[in-house]
PDB file of C-alpha atoms in Angstrom:
ATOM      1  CA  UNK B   1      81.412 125.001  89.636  1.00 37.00           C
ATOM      2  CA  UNK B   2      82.135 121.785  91.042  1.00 39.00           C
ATOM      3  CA  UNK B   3      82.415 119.637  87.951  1.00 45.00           C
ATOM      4  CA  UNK B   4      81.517 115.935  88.140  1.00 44.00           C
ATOM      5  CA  UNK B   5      83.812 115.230  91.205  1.00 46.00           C
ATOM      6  CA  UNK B   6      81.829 117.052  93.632  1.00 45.00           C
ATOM      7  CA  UNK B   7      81.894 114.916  96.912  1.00 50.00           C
ATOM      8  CA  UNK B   8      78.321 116.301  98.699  1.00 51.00           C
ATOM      9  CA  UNK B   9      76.771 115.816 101.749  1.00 48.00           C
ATOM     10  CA  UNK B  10      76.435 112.085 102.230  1.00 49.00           C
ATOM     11  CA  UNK B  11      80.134 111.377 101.757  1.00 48.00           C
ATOM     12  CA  UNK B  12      80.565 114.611 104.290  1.00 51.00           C
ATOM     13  CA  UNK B  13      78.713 112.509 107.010  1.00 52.00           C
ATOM     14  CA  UNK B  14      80.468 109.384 106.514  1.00 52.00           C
ATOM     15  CA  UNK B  15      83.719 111.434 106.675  1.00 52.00           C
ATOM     16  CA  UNK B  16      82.458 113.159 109.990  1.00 52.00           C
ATOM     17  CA  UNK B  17      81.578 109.218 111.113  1.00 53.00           C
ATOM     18  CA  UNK B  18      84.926 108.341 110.297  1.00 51.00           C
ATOM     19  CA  UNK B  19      86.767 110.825 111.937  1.00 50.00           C
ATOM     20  CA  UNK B  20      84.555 109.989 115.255  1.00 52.00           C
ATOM     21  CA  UNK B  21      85.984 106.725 115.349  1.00 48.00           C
ATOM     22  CA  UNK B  22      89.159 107.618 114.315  1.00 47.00           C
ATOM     23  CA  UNK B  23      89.192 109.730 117.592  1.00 49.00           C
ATOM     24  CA  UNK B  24      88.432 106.651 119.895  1.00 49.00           C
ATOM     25  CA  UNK B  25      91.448 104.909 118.652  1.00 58.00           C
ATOM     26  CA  UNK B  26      95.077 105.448 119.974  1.00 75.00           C
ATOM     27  CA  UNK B  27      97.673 107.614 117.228  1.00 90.00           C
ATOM     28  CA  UNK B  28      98.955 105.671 114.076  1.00 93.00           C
ATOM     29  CA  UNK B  29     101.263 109.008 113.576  1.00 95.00           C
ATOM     30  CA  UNK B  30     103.013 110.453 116.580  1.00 95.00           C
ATOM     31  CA  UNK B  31     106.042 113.024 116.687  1.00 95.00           C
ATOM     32  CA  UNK B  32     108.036 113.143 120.468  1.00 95.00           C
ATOM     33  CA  UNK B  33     109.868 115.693 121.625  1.00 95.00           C
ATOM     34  CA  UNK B  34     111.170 116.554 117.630  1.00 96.00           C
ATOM     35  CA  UNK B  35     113.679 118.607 117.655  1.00 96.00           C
ATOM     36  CA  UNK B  36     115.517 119.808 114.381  1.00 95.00           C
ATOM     37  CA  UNK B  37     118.533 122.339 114.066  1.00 94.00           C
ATOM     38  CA  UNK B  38     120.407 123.484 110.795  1.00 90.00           C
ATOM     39  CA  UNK B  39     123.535 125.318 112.449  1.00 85.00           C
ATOM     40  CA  UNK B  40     121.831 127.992 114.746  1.00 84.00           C
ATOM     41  CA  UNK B  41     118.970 127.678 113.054  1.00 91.00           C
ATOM     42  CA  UNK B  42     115.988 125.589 115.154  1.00 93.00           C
ATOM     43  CA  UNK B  43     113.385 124.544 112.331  1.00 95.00           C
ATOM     44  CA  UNK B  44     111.672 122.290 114.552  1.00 96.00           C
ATOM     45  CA  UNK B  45     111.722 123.094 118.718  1.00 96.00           C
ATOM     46  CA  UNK B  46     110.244 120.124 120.647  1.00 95.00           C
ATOM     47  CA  UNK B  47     107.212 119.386 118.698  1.00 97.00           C
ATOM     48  CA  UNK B  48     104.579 116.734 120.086  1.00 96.00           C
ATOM     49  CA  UNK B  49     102.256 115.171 117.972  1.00 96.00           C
ATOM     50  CA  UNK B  50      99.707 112.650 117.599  1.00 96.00           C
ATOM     51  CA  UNK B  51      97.074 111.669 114.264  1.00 96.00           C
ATOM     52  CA  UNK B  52      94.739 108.876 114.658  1.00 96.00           C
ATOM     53  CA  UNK B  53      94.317 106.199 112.010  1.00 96.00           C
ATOM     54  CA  UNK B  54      91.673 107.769 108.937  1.00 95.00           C
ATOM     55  CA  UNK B  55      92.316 111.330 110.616  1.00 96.00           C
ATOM     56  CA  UNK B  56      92.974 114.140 108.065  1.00 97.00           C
ATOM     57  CA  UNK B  57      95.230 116.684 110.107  1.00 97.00           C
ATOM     58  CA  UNK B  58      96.657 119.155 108.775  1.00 97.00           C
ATOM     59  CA  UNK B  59      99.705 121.514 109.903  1.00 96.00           C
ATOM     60  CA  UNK B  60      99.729 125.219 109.003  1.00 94.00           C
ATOM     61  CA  UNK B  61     101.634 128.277 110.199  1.00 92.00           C
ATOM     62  CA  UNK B  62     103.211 131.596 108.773  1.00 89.00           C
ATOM     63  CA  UNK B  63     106.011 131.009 105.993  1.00 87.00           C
ATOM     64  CA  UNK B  64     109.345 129.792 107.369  1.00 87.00           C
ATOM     65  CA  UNK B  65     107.088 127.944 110.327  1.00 91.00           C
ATOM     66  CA  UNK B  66     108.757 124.409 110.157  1.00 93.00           C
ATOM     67  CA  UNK B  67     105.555 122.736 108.090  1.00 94.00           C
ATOM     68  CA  UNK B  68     108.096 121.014 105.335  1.00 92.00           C
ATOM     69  CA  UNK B  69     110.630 120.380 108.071  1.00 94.00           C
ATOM     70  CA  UNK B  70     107.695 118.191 109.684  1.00 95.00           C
ATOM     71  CA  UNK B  71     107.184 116.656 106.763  1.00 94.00           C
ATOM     72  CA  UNK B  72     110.895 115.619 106.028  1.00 92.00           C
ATOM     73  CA  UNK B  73     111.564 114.766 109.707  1.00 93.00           C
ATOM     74  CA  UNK B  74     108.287 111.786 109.379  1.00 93.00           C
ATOM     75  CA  UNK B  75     109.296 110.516 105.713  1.00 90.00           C
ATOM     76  CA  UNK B  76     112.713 110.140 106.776  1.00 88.00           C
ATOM     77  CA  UNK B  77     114.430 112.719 104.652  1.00 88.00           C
ATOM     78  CA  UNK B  78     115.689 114.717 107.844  1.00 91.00           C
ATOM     79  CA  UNK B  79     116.756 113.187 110.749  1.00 91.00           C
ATOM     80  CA  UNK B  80     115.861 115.498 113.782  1.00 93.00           C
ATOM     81  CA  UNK B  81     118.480 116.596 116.357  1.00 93.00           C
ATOM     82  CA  UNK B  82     116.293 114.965 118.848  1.00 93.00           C
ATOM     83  CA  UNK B  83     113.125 113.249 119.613  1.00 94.00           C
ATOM     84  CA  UNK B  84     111.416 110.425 117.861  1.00 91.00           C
ATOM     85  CA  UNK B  85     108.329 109.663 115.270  1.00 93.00           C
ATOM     86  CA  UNK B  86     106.185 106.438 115.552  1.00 92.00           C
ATOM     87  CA  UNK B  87     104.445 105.134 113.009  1.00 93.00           C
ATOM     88  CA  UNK B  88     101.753 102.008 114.017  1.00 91.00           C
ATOM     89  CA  UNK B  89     103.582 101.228 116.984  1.00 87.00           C
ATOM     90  CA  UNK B  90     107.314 101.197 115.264  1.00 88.00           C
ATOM     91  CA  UNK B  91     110.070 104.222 116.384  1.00 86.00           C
ATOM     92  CA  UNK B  92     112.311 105.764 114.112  1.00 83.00           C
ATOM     93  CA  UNK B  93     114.482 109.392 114.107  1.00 76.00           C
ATOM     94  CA  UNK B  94     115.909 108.752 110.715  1.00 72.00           C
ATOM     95  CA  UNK B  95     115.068 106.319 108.368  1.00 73.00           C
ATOM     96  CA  UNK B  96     115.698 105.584 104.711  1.00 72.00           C
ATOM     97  CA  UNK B  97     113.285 106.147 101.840  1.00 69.00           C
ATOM     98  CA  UNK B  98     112.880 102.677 100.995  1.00 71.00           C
ATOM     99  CA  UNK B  99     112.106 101.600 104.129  1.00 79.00           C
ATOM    100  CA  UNK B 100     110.181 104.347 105.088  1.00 81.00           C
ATOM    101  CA  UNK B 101     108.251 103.064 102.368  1.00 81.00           C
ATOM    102  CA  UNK B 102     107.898  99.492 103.743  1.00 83.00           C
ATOM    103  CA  UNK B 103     106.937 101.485 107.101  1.00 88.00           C
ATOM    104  CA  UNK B 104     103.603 102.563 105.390  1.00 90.00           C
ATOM    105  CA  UNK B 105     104.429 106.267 104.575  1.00 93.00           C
ATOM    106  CA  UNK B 106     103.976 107.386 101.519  1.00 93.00           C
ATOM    107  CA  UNK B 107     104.108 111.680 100.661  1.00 93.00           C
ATOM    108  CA  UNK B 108     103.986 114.182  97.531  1.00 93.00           C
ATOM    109  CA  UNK B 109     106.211 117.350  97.054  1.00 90.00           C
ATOM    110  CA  UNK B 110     105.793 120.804  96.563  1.00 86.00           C
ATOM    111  CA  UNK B 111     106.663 120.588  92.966  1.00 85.00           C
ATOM    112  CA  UNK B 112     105.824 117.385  91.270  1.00 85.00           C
ATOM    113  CA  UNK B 113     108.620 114.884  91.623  1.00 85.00           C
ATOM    114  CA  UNK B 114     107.438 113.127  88.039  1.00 92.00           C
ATOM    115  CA  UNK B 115     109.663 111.105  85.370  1.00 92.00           C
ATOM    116  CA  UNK B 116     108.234 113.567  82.812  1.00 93.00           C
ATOM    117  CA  UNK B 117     109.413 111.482  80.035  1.00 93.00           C
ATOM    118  CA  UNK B 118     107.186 108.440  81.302  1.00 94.00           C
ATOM    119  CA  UNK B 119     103.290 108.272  80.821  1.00 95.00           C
ATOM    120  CA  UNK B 120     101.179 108.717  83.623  1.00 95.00           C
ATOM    121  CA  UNK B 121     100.227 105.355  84.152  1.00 94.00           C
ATOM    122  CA  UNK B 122     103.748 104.076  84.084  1.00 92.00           C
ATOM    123  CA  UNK B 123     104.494 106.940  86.889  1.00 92.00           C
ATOM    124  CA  UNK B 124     101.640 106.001  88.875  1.00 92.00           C
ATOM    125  CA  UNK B 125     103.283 102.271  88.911  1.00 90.00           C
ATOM    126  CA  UNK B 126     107.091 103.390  89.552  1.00 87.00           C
ATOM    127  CA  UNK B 127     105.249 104.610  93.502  1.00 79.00           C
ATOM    128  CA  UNK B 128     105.670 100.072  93.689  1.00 81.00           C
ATOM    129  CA  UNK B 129     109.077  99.346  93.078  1.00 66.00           C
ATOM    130  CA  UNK B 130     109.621  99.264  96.493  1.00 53.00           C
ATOM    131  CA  UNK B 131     107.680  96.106  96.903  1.00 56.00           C
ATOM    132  CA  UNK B 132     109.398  94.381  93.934  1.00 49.00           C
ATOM    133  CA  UNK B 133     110.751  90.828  94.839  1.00 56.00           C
ATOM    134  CA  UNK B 134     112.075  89.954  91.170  1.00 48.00           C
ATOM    135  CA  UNK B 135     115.317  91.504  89.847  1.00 49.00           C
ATOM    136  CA  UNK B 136     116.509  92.687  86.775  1.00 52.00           C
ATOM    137  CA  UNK B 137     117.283  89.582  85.315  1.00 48.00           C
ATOM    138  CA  UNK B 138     114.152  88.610  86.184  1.00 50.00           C
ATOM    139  CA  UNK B 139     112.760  91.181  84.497  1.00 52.00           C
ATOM    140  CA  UNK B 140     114.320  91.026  81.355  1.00 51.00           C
ATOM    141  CA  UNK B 141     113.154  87.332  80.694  1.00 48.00           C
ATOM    142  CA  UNK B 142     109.627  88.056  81.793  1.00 57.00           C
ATOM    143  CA  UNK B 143     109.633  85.321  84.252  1.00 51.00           C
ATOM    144  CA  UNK B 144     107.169  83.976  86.094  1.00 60.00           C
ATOM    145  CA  UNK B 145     107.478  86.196  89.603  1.00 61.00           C
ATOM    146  CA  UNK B 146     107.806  89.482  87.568  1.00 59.00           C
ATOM    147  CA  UNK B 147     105.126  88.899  85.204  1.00 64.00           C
ATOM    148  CA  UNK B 148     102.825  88.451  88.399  1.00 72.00           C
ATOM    149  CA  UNK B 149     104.354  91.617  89.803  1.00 62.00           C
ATOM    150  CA  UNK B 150     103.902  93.832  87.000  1.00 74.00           C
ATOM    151  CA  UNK B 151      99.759  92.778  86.245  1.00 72.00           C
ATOM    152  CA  UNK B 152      99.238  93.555  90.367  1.00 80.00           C
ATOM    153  CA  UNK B 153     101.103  97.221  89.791  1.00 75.00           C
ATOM    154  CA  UNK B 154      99.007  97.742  86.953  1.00 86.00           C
ATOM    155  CA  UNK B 155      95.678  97.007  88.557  1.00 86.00           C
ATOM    156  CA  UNK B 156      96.904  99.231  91.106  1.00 84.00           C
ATOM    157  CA  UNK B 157      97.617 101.434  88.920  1.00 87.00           C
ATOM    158  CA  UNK B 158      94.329 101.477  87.168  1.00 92.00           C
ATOM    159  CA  UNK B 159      92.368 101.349  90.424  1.00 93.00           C
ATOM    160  CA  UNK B 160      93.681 104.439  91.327  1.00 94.00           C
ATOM    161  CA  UNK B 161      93.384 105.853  88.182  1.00 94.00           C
ATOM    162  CA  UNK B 162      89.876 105.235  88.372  1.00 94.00           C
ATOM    163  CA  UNK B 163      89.425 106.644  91.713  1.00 95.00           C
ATOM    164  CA  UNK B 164      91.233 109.988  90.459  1.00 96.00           C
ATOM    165  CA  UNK B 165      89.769 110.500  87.392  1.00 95.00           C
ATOM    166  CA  UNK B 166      93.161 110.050  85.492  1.00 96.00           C
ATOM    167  CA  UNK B 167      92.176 106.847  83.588  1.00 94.00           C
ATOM    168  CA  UNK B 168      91.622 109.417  79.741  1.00 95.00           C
ATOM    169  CA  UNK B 169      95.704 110.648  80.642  1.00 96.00           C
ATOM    170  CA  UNK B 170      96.860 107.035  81.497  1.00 94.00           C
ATOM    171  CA  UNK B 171      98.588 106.536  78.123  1.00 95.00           C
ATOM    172  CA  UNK B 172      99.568 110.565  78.186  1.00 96.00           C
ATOM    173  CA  UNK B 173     103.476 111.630  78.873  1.00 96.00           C
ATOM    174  CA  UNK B 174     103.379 113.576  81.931  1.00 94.00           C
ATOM    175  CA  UNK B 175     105.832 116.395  81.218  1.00 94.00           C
ATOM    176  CA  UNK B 176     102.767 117.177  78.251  1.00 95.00           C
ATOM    177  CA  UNK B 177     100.115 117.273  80.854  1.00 95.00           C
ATOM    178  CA  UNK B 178      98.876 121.132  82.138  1.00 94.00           C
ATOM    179  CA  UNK B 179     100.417 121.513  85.985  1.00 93.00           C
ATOM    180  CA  UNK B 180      97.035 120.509  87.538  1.00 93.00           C
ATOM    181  CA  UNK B 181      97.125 117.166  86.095  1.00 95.00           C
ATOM    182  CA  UNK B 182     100.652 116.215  87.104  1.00 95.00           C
ATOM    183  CA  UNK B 183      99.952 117.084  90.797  1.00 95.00           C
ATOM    184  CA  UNK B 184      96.892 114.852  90.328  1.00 95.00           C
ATOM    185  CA  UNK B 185      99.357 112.150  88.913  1.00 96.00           C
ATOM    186  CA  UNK B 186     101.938 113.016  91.921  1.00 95.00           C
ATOM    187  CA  UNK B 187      98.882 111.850  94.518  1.00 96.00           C
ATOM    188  CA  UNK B 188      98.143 108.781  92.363  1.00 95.00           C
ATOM    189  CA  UNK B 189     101.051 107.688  92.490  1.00 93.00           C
ATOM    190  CA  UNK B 190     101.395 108.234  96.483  1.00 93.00           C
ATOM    191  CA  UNK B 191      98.651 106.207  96.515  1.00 94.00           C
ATOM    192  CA  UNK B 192      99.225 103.524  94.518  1.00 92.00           C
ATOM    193  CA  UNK B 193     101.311 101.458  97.489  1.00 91.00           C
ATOM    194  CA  UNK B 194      98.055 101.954  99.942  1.00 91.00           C
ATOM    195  CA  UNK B 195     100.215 103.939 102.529  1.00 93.00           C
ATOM    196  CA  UNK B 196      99.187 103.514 106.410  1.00 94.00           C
ATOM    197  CA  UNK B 197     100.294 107.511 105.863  1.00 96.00           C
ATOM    198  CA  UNK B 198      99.673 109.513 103.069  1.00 96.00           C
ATOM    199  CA  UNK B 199     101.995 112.878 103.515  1.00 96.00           C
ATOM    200  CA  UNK B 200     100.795 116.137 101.465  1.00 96.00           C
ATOM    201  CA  UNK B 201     103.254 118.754 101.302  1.00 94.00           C
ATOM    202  CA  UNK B 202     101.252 121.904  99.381  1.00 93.00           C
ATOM    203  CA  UNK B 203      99.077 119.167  97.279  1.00 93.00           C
ATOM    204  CA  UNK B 204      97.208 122.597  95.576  1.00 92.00           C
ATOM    205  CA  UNK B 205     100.281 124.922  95.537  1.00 90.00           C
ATOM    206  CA  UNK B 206      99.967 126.651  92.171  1.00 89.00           C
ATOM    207  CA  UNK B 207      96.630 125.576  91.643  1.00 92.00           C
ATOM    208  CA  UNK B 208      93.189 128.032  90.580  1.00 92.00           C
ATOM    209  CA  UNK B 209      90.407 127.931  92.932  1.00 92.00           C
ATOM    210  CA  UNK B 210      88.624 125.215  90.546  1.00 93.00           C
ATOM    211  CA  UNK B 211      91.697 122.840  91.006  1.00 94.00           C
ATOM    212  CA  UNK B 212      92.201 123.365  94.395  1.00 94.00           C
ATOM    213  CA  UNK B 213      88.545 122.157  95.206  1.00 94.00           C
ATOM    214  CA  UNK B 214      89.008 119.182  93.057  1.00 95.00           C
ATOM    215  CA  UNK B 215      92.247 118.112  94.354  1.00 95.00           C
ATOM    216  CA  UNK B 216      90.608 118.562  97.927  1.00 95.00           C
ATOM    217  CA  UNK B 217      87.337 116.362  97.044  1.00 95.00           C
ATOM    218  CA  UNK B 218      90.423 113.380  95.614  1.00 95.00           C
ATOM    219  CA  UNK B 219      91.791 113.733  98.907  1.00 96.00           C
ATOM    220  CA  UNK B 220      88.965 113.102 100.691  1.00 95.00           C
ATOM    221  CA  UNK B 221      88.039 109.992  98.155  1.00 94.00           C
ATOM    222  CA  UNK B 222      91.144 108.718  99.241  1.00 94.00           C
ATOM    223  CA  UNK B 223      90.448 108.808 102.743  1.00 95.00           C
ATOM    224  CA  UNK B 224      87.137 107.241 102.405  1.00 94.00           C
ATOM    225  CA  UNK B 225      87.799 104.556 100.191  1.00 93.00           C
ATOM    226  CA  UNK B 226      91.326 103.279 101.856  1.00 92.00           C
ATOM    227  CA  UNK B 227      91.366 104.879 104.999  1.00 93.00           C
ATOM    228  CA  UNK B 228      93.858 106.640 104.547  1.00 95.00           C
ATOM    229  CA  UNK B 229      95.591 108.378 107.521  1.00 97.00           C
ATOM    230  CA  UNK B 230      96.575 112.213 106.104  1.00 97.00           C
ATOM    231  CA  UNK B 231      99.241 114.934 106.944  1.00 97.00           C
ATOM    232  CA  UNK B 232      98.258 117.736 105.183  1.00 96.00           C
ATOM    233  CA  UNK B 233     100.277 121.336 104.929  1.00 95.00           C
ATOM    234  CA  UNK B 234      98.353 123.688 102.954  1.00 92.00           C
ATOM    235  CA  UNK B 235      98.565 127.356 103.096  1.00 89.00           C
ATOM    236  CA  UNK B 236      94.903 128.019 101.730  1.00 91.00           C
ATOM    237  CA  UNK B 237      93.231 128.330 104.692  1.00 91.00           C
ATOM    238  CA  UNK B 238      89.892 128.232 103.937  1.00 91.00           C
ATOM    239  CA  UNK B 239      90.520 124.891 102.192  1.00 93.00           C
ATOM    240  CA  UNK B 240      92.449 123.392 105.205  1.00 94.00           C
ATOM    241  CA  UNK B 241      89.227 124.528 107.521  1.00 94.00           C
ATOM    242  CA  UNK B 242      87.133 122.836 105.638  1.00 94.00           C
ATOM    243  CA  UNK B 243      89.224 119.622 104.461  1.00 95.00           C
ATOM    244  CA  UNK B 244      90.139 118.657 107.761  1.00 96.00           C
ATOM    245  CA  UNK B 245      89.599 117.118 111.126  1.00 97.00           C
ATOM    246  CA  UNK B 246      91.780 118.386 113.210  1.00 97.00           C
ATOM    247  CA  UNK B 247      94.973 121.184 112.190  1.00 97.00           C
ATOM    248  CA  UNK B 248      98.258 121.592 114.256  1.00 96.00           C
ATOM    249  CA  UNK B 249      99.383 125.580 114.015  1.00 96.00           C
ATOM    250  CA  UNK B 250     103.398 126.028 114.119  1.00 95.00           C
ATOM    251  CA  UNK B 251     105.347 129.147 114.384  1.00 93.00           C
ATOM    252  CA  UNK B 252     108.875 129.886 114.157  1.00 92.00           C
ATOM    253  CA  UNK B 253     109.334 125.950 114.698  1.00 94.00           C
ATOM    254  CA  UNK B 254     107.288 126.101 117.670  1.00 95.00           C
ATOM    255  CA  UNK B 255     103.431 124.058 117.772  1.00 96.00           C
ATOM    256  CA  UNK B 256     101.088 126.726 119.458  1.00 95.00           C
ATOM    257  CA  UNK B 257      98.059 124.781 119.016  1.00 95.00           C
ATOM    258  CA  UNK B 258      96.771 121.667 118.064  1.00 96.00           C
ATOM    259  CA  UNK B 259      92.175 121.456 117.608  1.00 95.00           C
ATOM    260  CA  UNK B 260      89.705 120.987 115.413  1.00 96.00           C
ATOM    261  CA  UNK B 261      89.238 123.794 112.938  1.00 95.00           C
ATOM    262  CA  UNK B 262      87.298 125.469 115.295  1.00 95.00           C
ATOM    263  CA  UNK B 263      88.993 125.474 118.044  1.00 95.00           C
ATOM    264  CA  UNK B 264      92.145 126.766 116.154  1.00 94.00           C
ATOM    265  CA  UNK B 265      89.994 129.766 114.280  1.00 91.00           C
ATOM    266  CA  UNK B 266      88.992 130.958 117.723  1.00 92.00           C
ATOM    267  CA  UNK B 267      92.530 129.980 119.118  1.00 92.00           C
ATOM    268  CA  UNK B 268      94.011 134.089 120.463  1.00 91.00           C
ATOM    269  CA  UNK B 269      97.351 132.859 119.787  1.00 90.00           C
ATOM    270  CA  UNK B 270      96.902 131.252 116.201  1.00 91.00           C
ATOM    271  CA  UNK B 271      94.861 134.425 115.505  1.00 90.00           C
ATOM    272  CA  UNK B 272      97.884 136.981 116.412  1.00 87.00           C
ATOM    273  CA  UNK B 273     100.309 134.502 114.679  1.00 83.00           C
ATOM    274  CA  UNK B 274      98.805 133.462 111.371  1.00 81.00           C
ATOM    275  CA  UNK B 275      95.455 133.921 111.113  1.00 73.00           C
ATOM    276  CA  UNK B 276      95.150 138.212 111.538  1.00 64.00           C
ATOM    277  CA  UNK B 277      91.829 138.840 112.916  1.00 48.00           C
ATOM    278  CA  UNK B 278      91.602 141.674 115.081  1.00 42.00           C
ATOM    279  CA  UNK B 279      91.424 141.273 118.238  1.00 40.00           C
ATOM    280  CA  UNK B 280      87.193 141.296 120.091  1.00 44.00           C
ATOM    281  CA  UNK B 281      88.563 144.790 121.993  1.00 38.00           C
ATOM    282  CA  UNK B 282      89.979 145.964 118.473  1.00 33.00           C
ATOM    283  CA  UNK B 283      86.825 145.284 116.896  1.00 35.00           C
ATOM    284  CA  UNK B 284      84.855 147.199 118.889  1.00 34.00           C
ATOM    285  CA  UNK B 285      87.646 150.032 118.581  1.00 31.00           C
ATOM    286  CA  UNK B 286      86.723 150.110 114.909  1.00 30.00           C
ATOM    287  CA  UNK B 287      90.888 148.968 114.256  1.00 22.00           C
TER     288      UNK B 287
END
């Protein structure tokens, strides 16, 4: 069911180990006071929160909630109408791309964001630009600085090829590949700069059930084998429950909780919200 990507038990306890110590440390990721407004509308309403470095935490909530907002407000896309992210110690309430890049963050999309006419492995690199020092001249007369450049992107590239299983597609154009693929090639590339912050904005969206598990077991590769630090909104459920370490429930823009995945399945108010259990009283009313 698996396939040959099945992450079992052992890595499971190591991931458990690292989110213990994870929890001892102070936040790598924390959100003040974020506010965001479009017009009258309030997508964001004074949202606190904090992720510690290697944590995978994910953010989930009804449609129309304010997960993507989050998202934009910490890669810099959206500035919020108040309030302030830090990332490793450094504050920001609107940043661009590039050097929200250099920051450490690094995120996917909803829909693949892919140059479809470029092969997979040549995607995977263009997630380095940013860290180019040579220019185009540079370039175009292969000299020294850029050669070096261009063998460390595609080690990189490689490496995380490897690590994602893409390494049989490197060579493949990416507009050719079947939608499961290209989301895989969306994370490799994400990951090819080593982000301090990897952001996941519906990484399985679209996906079957077999994807979906695969795509989970890369993310938690990634988080084992670089450390990543993950912000993951998901609307499977079951998936985020089991993927993460702690999850941050918002609704109507609003955070109502903020636990481990325990704690929010038994939280009353994430339960009338989102989750749609009946209530213990119901239960017993036969509702």
């Amino acid at each position: 069911m698996y396939g040959d990507d099945y992450v079992g038990p052992s890595v499971r306890a190591q991931e458990r180990q690292q989110a213990d110590i994870a929890a001892s440390q102070g936040p790598l990721l924390a959100l003040e006071n974020v506010t965001l407004s479009f017009g009258g509308v309030t997508a964001l309403a004074a949202v606190d929160l904090t992720i510690a470095p290697g944590e995978i935490h994910a953010v989930i909530g009804p449609n129309g909630a304010g997960k993507s907002s989050l998202i934009n407000v910490i890669s810099g896309l959206y500035r919020p109408s108040s309030g302030r992210v830090w990332v490793d110690g450094v504050s920001y309430a609107g940043v661009p791309a590039h050097r929200a890049a250099r920051l450490g963050l690094s995120r996917t999309f909803q829909t693949p964001a892919l140059f479809k006419g470029l092969s997979v492995a040549d995607n995977i690199v263009t997630g380095l630009a940013y860290r180019n020092r040579s220019n185009f001249l540079g370039q175009a007369l292969g000299l020294p600085l850029s050669r070096r450049e261009q063998a460390e992107a595609r080690q990189r590239g490689e490496e995380v090829m490897t690590l994602l299983r893409l390494e049989r597609y490197a060579n493949h154009l990416t507009g050719a590949l079947p939608y499961g693929l290209q989301k895989r090639t969306e994370l490799a590339r994400a990951l090819a700069p080593n982000p301090k912050v990897l952001l996941l904005d519906e990484p399985m969206a679209g996906m079957t059930a077999t994807e979906k598990l695969e795509m989970a077991d890369y993310v938690r590769a990634a988080r084992t084998r670089y450390g990543t630090t993950i912000v993951l909104v998901e609307h499977d459920v079951g998936l985020v429950m089991d993927l993460s370490d702690r999850i941050a429930v918002l609704d109507y823009g609003r955070k109502i909780a903020d636990g481990t995945p325990e704690e929010v399945r038994n939280n009353q108010a994430v339960i009338d919200a989102y989750l749609g259990v009946p209530h213990d009283n119901e239960q017993g009313a036969g509702i």
